Coordinates of C-alpha atoms in Angstrom, one line a residue:
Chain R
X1 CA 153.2 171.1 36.3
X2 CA 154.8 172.9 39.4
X3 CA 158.1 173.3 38.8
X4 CA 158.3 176.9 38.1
X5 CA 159.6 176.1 34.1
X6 CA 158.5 178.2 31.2
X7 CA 159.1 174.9 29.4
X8 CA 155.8 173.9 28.8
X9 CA 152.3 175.7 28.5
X10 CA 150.5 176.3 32.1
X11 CA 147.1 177.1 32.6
X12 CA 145.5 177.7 35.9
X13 CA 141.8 178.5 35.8
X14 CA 141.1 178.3 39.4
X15 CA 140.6 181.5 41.4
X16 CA 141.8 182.1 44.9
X17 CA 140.0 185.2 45.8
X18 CA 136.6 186.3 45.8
X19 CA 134.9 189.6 47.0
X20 CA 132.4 189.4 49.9
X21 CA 131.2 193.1 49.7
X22 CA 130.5 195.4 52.9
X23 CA 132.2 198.3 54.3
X24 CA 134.1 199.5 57.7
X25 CA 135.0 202.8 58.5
X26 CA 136.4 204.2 61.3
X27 CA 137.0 208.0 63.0
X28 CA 139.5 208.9 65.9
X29 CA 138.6 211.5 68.6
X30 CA 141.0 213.4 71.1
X31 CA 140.1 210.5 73.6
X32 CA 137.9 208.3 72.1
X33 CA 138.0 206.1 68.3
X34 CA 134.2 204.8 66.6
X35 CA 135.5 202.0 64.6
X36 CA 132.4 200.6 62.5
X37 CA 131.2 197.9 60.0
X38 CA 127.6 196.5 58.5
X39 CA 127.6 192.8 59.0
X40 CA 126.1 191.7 55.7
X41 CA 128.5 189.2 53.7
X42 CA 127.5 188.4 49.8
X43 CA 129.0 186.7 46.7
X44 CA 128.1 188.4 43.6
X45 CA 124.3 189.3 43.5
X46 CA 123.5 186.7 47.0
X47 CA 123.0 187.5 50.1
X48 CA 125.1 184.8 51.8
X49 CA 124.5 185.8 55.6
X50 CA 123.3 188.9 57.4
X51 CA 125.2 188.5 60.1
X52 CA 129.1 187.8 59.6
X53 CA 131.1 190.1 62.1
X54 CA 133.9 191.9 60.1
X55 CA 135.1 194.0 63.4
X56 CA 136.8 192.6 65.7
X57 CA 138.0 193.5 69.5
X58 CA 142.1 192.8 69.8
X59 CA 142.7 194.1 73.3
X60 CA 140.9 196.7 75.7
X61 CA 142.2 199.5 73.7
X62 CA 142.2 198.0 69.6
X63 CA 139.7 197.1 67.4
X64 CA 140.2 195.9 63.8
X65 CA 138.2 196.1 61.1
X66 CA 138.5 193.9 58.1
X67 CA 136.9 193.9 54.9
X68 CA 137.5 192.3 51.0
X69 CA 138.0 188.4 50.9
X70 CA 135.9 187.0 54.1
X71 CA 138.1 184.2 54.2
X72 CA 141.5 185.8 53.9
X73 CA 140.2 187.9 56.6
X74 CA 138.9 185.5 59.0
X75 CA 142.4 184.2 59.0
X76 CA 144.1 187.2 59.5
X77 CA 142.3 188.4 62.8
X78 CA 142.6 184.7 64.2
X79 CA 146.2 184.8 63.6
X80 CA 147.0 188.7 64.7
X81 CA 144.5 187.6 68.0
X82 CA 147.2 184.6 68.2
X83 CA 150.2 186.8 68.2
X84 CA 148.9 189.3 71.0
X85 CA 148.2 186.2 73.0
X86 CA 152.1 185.3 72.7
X87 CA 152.6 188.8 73.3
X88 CA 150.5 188.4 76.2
X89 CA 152.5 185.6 77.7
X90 CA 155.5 186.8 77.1
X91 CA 155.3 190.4 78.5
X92 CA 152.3 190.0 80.7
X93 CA 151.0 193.0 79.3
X94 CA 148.6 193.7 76.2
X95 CA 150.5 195.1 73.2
X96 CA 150.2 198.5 72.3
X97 CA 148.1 200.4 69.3
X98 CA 151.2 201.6 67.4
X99 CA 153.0 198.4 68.2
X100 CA 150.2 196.1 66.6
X101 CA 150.1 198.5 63.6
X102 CA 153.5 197.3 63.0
X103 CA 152.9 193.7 64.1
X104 CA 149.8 194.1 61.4
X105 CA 151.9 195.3 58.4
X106 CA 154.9 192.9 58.6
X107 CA 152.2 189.7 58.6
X108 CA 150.7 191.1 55.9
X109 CA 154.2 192.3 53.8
X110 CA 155.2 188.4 54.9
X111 CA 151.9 187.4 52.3
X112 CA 153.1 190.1 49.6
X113 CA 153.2 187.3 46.6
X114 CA 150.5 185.6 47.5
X115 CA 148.3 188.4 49.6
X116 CA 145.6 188.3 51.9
X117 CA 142.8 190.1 50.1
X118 CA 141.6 192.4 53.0
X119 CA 141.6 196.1 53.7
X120 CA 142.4 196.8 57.4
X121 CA 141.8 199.6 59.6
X122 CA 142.7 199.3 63.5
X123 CA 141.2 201.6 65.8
X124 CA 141.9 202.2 69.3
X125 CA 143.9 204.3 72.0
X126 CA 147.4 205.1 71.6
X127 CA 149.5 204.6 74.5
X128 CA 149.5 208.6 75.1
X129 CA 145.8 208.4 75.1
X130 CA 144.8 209.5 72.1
X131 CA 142.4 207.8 69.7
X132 CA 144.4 206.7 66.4
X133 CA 142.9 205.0 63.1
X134 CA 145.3 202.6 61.5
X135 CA 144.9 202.0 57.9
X136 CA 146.2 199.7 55.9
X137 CA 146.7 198.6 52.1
X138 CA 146.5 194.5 51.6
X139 CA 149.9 194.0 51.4
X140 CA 151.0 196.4 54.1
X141 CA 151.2 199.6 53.2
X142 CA 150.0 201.9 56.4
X143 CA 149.5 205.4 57.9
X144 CA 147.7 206.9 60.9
X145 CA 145.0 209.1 60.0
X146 CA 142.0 210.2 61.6
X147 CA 139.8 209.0 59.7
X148 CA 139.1 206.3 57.3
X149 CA 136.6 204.0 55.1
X150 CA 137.4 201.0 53.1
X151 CA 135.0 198.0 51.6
X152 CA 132.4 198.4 48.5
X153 CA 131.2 201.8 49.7
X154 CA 134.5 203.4 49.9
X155 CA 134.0 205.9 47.5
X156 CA 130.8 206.7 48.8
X157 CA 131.6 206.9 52.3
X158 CA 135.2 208.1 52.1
X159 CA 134.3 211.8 50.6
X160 CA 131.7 212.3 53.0
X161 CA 134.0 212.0 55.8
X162 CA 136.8 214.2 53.9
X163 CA 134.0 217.2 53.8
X164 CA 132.5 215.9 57.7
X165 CA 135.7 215.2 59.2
X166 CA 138.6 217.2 57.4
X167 CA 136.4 220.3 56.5
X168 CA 137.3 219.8 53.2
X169 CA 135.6 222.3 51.4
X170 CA 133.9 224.1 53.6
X171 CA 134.6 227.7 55.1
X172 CA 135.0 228.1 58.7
X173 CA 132.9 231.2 60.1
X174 CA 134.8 234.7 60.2
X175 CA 137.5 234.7 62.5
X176 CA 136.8 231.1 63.5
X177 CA 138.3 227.8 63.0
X178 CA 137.5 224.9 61.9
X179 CA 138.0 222.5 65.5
X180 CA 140.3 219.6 65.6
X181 CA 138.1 216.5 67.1
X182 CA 134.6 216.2 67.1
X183 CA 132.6 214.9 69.9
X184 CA 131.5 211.3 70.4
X185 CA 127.8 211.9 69.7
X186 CA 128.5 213.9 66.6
X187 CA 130.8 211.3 65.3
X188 CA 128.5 208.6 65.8
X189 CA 125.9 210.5 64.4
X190 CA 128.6 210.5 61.3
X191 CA 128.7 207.0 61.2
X192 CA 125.5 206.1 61.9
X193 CA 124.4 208.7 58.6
X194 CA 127.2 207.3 56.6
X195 CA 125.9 203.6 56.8
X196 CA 122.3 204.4 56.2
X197 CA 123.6 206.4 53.3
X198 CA 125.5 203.7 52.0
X199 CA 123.1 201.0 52.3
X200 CA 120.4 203.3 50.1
X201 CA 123.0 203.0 47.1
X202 CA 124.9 200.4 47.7
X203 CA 123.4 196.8 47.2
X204 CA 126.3 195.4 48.9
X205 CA 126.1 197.1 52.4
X206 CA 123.5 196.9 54.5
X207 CA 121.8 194.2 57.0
X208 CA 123.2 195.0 60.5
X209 CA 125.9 197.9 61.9
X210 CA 128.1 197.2 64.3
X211 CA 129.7 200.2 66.1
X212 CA 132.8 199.9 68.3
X213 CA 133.7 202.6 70.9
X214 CA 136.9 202.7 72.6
X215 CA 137.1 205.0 75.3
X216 CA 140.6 206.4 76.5
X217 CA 141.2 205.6 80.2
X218 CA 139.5 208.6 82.7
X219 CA 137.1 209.3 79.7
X220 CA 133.7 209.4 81.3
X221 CA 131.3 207.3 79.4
X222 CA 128.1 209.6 79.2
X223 CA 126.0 209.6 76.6
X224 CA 127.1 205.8 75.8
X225 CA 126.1 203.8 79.1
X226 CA 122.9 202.4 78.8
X227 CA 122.1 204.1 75.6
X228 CA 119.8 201.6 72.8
X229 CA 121.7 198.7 71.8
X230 CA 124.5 199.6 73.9
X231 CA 127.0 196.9 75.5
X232 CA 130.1 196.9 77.4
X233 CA 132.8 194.3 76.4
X234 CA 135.3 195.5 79.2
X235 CA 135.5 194.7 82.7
X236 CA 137.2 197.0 84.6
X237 CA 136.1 200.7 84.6
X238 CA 139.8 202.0 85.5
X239 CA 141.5 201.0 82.1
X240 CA 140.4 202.1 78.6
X241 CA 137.1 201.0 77.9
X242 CA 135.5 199.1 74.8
X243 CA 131.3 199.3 74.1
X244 CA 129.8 198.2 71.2
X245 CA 126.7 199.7 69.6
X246 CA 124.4 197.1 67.4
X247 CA 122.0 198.5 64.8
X248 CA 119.8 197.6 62.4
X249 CA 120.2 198.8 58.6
X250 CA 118.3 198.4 55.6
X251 CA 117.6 194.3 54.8
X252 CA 116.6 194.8 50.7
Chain J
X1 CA 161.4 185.9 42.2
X2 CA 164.4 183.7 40.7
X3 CA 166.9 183.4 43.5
X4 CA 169.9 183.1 41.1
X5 CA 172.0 185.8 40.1
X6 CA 173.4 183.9 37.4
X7 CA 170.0 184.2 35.8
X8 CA 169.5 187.5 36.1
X9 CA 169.0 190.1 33.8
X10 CA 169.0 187.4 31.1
X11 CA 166.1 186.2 29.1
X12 CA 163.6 184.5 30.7
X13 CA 163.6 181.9 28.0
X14 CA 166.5 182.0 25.4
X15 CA 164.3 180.6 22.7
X16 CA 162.1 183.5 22.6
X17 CA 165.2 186.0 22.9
X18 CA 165.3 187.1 19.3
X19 CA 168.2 189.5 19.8
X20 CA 170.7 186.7 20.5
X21 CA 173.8 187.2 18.7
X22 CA 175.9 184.5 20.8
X23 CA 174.1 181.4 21.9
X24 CA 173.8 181.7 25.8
X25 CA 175.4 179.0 27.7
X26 CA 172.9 176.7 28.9
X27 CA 171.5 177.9 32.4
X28 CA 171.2 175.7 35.4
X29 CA 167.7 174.6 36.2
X30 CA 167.5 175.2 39.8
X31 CA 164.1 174.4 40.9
X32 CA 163.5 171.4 42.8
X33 CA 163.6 167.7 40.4
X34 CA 160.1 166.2 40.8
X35 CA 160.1 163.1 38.3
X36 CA 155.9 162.9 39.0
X37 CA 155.5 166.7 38.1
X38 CA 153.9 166.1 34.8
X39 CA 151.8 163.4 36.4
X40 CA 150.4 165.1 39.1
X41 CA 147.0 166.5 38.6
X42 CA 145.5 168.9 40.7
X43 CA 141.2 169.8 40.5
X44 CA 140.7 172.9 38.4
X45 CA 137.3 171.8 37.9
X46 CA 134.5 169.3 39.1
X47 CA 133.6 166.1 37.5
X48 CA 131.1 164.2 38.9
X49 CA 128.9 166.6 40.7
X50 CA 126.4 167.3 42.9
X51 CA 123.7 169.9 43.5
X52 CA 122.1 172.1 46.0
X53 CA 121.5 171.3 49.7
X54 CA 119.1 172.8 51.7
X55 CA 118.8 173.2 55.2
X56 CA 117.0 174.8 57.9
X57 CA 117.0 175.4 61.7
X58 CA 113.5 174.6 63.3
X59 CA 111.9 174.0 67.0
X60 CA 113.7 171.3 67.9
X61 CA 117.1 171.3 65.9
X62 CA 118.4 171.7 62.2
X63 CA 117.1 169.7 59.0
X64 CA 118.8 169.8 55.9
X65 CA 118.0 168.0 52.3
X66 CA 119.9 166.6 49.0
X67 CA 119.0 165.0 46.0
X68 CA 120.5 161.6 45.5
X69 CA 121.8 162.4 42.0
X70 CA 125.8 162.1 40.9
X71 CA 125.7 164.3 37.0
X72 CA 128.9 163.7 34.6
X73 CA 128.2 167.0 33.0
X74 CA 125.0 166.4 31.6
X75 CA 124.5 163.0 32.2
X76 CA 122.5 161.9 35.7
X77 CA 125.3 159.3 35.8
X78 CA 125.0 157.7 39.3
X79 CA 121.1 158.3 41.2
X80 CA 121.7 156.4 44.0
X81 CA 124.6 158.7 45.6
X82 CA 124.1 159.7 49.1
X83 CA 125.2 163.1 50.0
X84 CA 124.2 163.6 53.5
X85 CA 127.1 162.0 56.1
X86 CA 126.1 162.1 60.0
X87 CA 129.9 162.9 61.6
X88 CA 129.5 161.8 65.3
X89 CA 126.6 161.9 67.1
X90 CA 125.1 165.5 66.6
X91 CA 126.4 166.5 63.2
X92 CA 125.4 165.8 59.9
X93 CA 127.1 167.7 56.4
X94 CA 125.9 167.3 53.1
X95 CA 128.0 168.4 49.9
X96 CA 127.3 169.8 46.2
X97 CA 130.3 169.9 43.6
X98 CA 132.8 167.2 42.8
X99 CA 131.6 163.9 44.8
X100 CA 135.1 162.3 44.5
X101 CA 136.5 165.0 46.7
X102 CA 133.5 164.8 48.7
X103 CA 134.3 160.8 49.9
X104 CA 137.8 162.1 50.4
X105 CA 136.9 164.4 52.9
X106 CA 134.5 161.5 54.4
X107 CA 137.4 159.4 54.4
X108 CA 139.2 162.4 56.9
X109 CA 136.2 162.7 58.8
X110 CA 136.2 159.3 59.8
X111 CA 139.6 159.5 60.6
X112 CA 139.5 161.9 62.6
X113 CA 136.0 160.6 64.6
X114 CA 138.6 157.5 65.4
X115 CA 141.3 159.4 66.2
X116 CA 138.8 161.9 69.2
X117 CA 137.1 158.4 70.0
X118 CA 140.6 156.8 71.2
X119 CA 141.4 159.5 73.2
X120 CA 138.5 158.0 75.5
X121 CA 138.5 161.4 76.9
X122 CA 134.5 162.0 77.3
X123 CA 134.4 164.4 74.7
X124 CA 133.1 164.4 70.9
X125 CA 133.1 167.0 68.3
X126 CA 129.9 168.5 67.9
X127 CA 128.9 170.3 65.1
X128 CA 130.5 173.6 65.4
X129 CA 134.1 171.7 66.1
X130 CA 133.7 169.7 63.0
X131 CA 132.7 173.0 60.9
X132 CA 136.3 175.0 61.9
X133 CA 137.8 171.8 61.2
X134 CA 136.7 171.8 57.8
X135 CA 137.2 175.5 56.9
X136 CA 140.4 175.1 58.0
X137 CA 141.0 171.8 55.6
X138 CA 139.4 174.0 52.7
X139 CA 141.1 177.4 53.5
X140 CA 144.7 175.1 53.4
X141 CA 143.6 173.7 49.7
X142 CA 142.9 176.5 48.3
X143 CA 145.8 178.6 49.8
X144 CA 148.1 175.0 48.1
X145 CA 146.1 176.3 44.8
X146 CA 144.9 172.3 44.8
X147 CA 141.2 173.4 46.1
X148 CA 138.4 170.0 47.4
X149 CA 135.9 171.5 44.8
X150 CA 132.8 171.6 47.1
X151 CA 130.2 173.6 48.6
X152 CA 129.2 171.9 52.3
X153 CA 126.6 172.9 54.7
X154 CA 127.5 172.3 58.6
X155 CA 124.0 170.8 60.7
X156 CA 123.5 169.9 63.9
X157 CA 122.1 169.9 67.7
X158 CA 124.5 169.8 70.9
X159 CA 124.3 170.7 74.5
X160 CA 121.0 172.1 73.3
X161 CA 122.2 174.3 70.7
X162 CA 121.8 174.3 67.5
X163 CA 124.2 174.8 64.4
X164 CA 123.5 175.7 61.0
X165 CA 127.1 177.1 58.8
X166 CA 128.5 176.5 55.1
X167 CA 132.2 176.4 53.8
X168 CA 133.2 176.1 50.3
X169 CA 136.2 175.5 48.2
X170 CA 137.9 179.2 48.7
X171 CA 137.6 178.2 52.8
X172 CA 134.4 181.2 52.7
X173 CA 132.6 180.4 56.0
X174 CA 129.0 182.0 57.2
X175 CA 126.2 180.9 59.4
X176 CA 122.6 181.8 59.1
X177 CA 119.4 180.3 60.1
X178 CA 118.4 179.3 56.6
X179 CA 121.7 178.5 54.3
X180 CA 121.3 176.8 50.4
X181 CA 124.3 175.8 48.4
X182 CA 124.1 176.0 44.1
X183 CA 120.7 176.4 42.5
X184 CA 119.1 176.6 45.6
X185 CA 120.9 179.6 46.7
X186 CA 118.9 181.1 43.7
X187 CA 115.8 179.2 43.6
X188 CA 115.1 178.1 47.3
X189 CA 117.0 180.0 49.4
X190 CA 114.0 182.9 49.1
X191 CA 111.2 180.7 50.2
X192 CA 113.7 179.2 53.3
X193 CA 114.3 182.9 54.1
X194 CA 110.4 183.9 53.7
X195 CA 109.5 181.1 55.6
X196 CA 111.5 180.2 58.6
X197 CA 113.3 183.7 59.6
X198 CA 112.2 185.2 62.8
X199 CA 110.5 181.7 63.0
X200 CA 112.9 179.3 63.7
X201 CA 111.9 178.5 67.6
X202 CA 108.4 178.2 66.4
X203 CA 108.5 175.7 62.9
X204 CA 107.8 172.3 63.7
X205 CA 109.0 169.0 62.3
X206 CA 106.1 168.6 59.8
X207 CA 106.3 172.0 58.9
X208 CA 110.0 172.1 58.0
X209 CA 109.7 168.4 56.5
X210 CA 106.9 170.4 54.2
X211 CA 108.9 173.4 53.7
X212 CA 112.0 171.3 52.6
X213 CA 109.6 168.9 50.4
X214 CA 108.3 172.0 48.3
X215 CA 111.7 173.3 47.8
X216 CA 113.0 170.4 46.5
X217 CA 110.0 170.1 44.2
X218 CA 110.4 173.7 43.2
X219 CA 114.5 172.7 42.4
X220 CA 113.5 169.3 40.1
X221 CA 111.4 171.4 38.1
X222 CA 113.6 174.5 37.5
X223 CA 117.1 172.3 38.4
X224 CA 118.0 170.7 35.0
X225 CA 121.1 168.7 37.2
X226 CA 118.5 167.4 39.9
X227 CA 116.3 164.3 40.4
X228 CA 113.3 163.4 41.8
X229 CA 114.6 161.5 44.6
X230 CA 116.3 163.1 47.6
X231 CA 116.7 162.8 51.3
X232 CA 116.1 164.7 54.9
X233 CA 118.2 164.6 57.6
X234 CA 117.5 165.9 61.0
X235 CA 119.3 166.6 63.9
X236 CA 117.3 167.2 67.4
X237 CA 118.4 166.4 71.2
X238 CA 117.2 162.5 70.2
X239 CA 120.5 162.6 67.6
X240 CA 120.9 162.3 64.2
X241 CA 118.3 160.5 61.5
X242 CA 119.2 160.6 57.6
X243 CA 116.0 159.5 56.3
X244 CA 115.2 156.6 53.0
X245 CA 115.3 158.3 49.6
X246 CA 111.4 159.7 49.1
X247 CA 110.4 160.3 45.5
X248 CA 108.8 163.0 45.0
X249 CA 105.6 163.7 43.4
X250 CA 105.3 166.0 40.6
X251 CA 102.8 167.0 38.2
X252 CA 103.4 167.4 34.4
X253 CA 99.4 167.0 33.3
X254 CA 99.9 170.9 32.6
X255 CA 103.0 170.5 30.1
X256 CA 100.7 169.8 27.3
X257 CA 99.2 173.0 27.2
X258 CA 102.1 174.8 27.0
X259 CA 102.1 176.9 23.6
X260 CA 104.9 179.3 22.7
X261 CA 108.0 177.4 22.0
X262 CA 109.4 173.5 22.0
X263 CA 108.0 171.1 19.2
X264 CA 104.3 172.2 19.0
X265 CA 103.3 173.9 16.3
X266 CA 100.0 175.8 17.4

């Protein structure tokens, strides 16, 4: 009975959401952002696919990561991709990091009474070429930070990077500091330890692990060209640059 | 939120305001007048059913199974029901959950075949087209809260590729080289996996007509909603073939040895 009454009894037993498991994380640089998921997608106690992709290049300098409801979040990157196509058109130019941050929380606040189920973080260069992490609450709620996990293995991953990342809890050495930005290898090293860690206690993560790099434009790519399982996505050389690393995690 | 700020801050339903003193004037109902709204039923839960489907990709394209058996709860109600559908010429679904909802979204496809074959454009929808059209048809049910209460599975060969994906009532899409839908996600899907992964460009017909066979024997004997009866459909370059219902054979010689519970008593 849909007319919005409190007239008569209403029962709805059907369920809209559902949890598909998995984690993202991602960690901004100086000049660079690593913006990482494992590509396993499950319903309660099944394995439903190893492979399901839950990052996603936007542009030449953003990459979003989605995780929670598979569905809900399928949607959402096909319609934010939409909107930087229009965006596209319209200004002939690709939109920028902050700007789609923006773009990101108002299409989710327009879902706030019947959300999308999906925990975002967007990764990428900022226009002053720095790397930025986006994250994002499912109805909206956003801040740039440097670094951040969501998914099933949040609270695993997420105080590893607070002590690996933010120092937290650690003493730098006398009269040093602790520095600001880590280098690319170490951060990938981060991510690559925080996955594998995950997937050993998690039953939810695991499968695949897909690692985006963006590169801010002049950054030279060393250590990342022609590295194991590394790819390009970009074209041009003369722009920011996006690569993505594929590994293999843990299949039980 | 109530729009009306003649309702606000008043009881959402005067009967249950038990600190009324004054009787409230009568509020106006604002929401839209729909004489059918007690009369319109939406699924919040299957009724005639149907189980798992398997499928598989092999050498030369996909092959996917279902029993023929329509259950009304408990009861094997209708056992002649087919649930495989070729859509087109390289595409073939098959559904589990509520059949009634299953011939309605038959009745779209074939629609929509029409409506691509008119456009006498020299294109058709292959498999993968056909799959994003009917996430998209699930994912805008559910989002109405008025779900098609099924579990599908996606086959089929085109341009030499081939195409294996699933879609259920939430609009949930994946693709993988071995997919199950119900019990067989429990019971079969673990032999598919064992089976045919890292195989699939080597598994031939007879092999993945065997493989689907065994599975399907496996469900009837652990699959209290299943029948005997099922059929395979394949899809390779030649097009798509939904075979006869094939009974299966099953052996029940060791039943009566069975000691530890049911009616014997030694």
């Amino acid at each position: 009975m849909p007319d919005g009454s409190f007239s008569h009894p209403q029962q709805r037993s059907f369920n809209p959401y559902t949890e598909n498991g998995g984690t993202i994380l991602a960690i901004a640089g100086a000049d660079f952002t690593v913006i990482a998921g494992d590509t396993r997608q499950s319903e309660g106690y099944s394995i439903q696919t190893r492979y399901a992709p839950k990052v996603f290049r936007l542009t030449d300098r953003a990459v979003l990561a989605v995780n929670g409801f598979a569905a809900d979040g399928n949607m959402f990157v096909k319609k934010v991709k939409q909107r930087l196509e229009w965006y596209r058109h319209a200004h002939a130019k690709d939109m920028p990091l902050r700007a789609i941050a923006r773009l990101i929380q108002t299409m989710l606040y327009a879902q706030r009474f019947f959300p999308y189920y999906v925990y975002n973080i967007l990764g990428g260069i900022e226009e002053d070429g720095t790397g930025a992490v986006y994250s994002f609450d499912p109805v909206g709620s956003y801040e740039r930070e440097a670094c951040r996990a969501a998914g099933a293995a949040q609270s695993l991953v997420q105080p590893f990077l607070d002590n690996q990342i933010y120092f937290k809890n650690q003493q730098a050495a006398p009269g040093q500091s602790h520095p600001l930005h880590l280098p690319l290898s170490d951060v990938l090293s981060i991510v690559i330890d925080s996955f594998t860690s995950a997937t050993e206690r998690h039953i939810e993560v695991g499968d695949g692990l897909e690692m985006y790099v963006v590169l801010a434009k002049g950054r030279s790519a060393q250590g990342l060209e022609g590295g194991r399982g590394v790819q390009e996505l970009t074209t041009r050389t003369d722009g920011d640059r996006v690569f993505v690393i594929r590994r293999e995690l843990k299949k039980d | 939120m109530d729009h009306f700020p003649t309702n606000w801050g008043r009881p959402r339903n005067d009967a249950q305001d038990l600190y009324n003193t004054y009787p409230l004037h009568q509020r106006p109902n604002n929401t839209p007048k729909d004489v059918f709204a007690d009369g319109v039923q939406r699924t919040q839960q299957p009724i005639v059913t149907g189980t798992s489907i398997l499928a598989i990709l092999y050498k030369d394209g996909i092959m996917m199974a279902a029993d023929t058996l329509a259950s009304y709860g408990s009861l094997s109600r209708f056992k002649t029901i087919q649930r495989l559908q070729s859509v087109g010429e390289n595409t073939v679904i098959g559904a589990s959950g509520d059949m009634s909802d299953f011939q309605y979204v038959q009745s779209i496809l074939e629609e929509l075949m029409i409506e691509e074959f008119t456009a006498n454009d020299q294109n058709e929808l292959g498999p993968a087209e056909i799959h994003e059209y009917l996430s998209r048809v699930y994912y805008a049910r559910r989002s109405k809260m008025n779900p098609l209460w099924n579990s599908v599975l996606v086959g089929g060969k085109k341009d030499g590729k081939r195409f294996l994906a699933y879609v259920d009532l939430l609009g949930t899409t994946y693709s993988a080289s071995t997919l199950a839908t119900g019990y067989g996600a429990y019971i079969a899907l673990p032999l598919l996996r064992s089976a045919v992964e890292g195989r699939e460009d080597e598994l031939t017909e007879e092999q993945a007509q065997k493989l689907l066979t065994d599975c399907m024997r496996v469900l009837f004997y652990r699959d209290a909603r299943s029948l005997d009866k099922f059929q395979i459909a394949k899809v390779t370059d030649e097009g798509v073939v939904i075979s006869d219902p094939i009974k299966l054979d099953t052996t029940w010689g060791f039943a009566e040895k069975i000691r530890g519970y049911g009616p014997q008593t030694q």
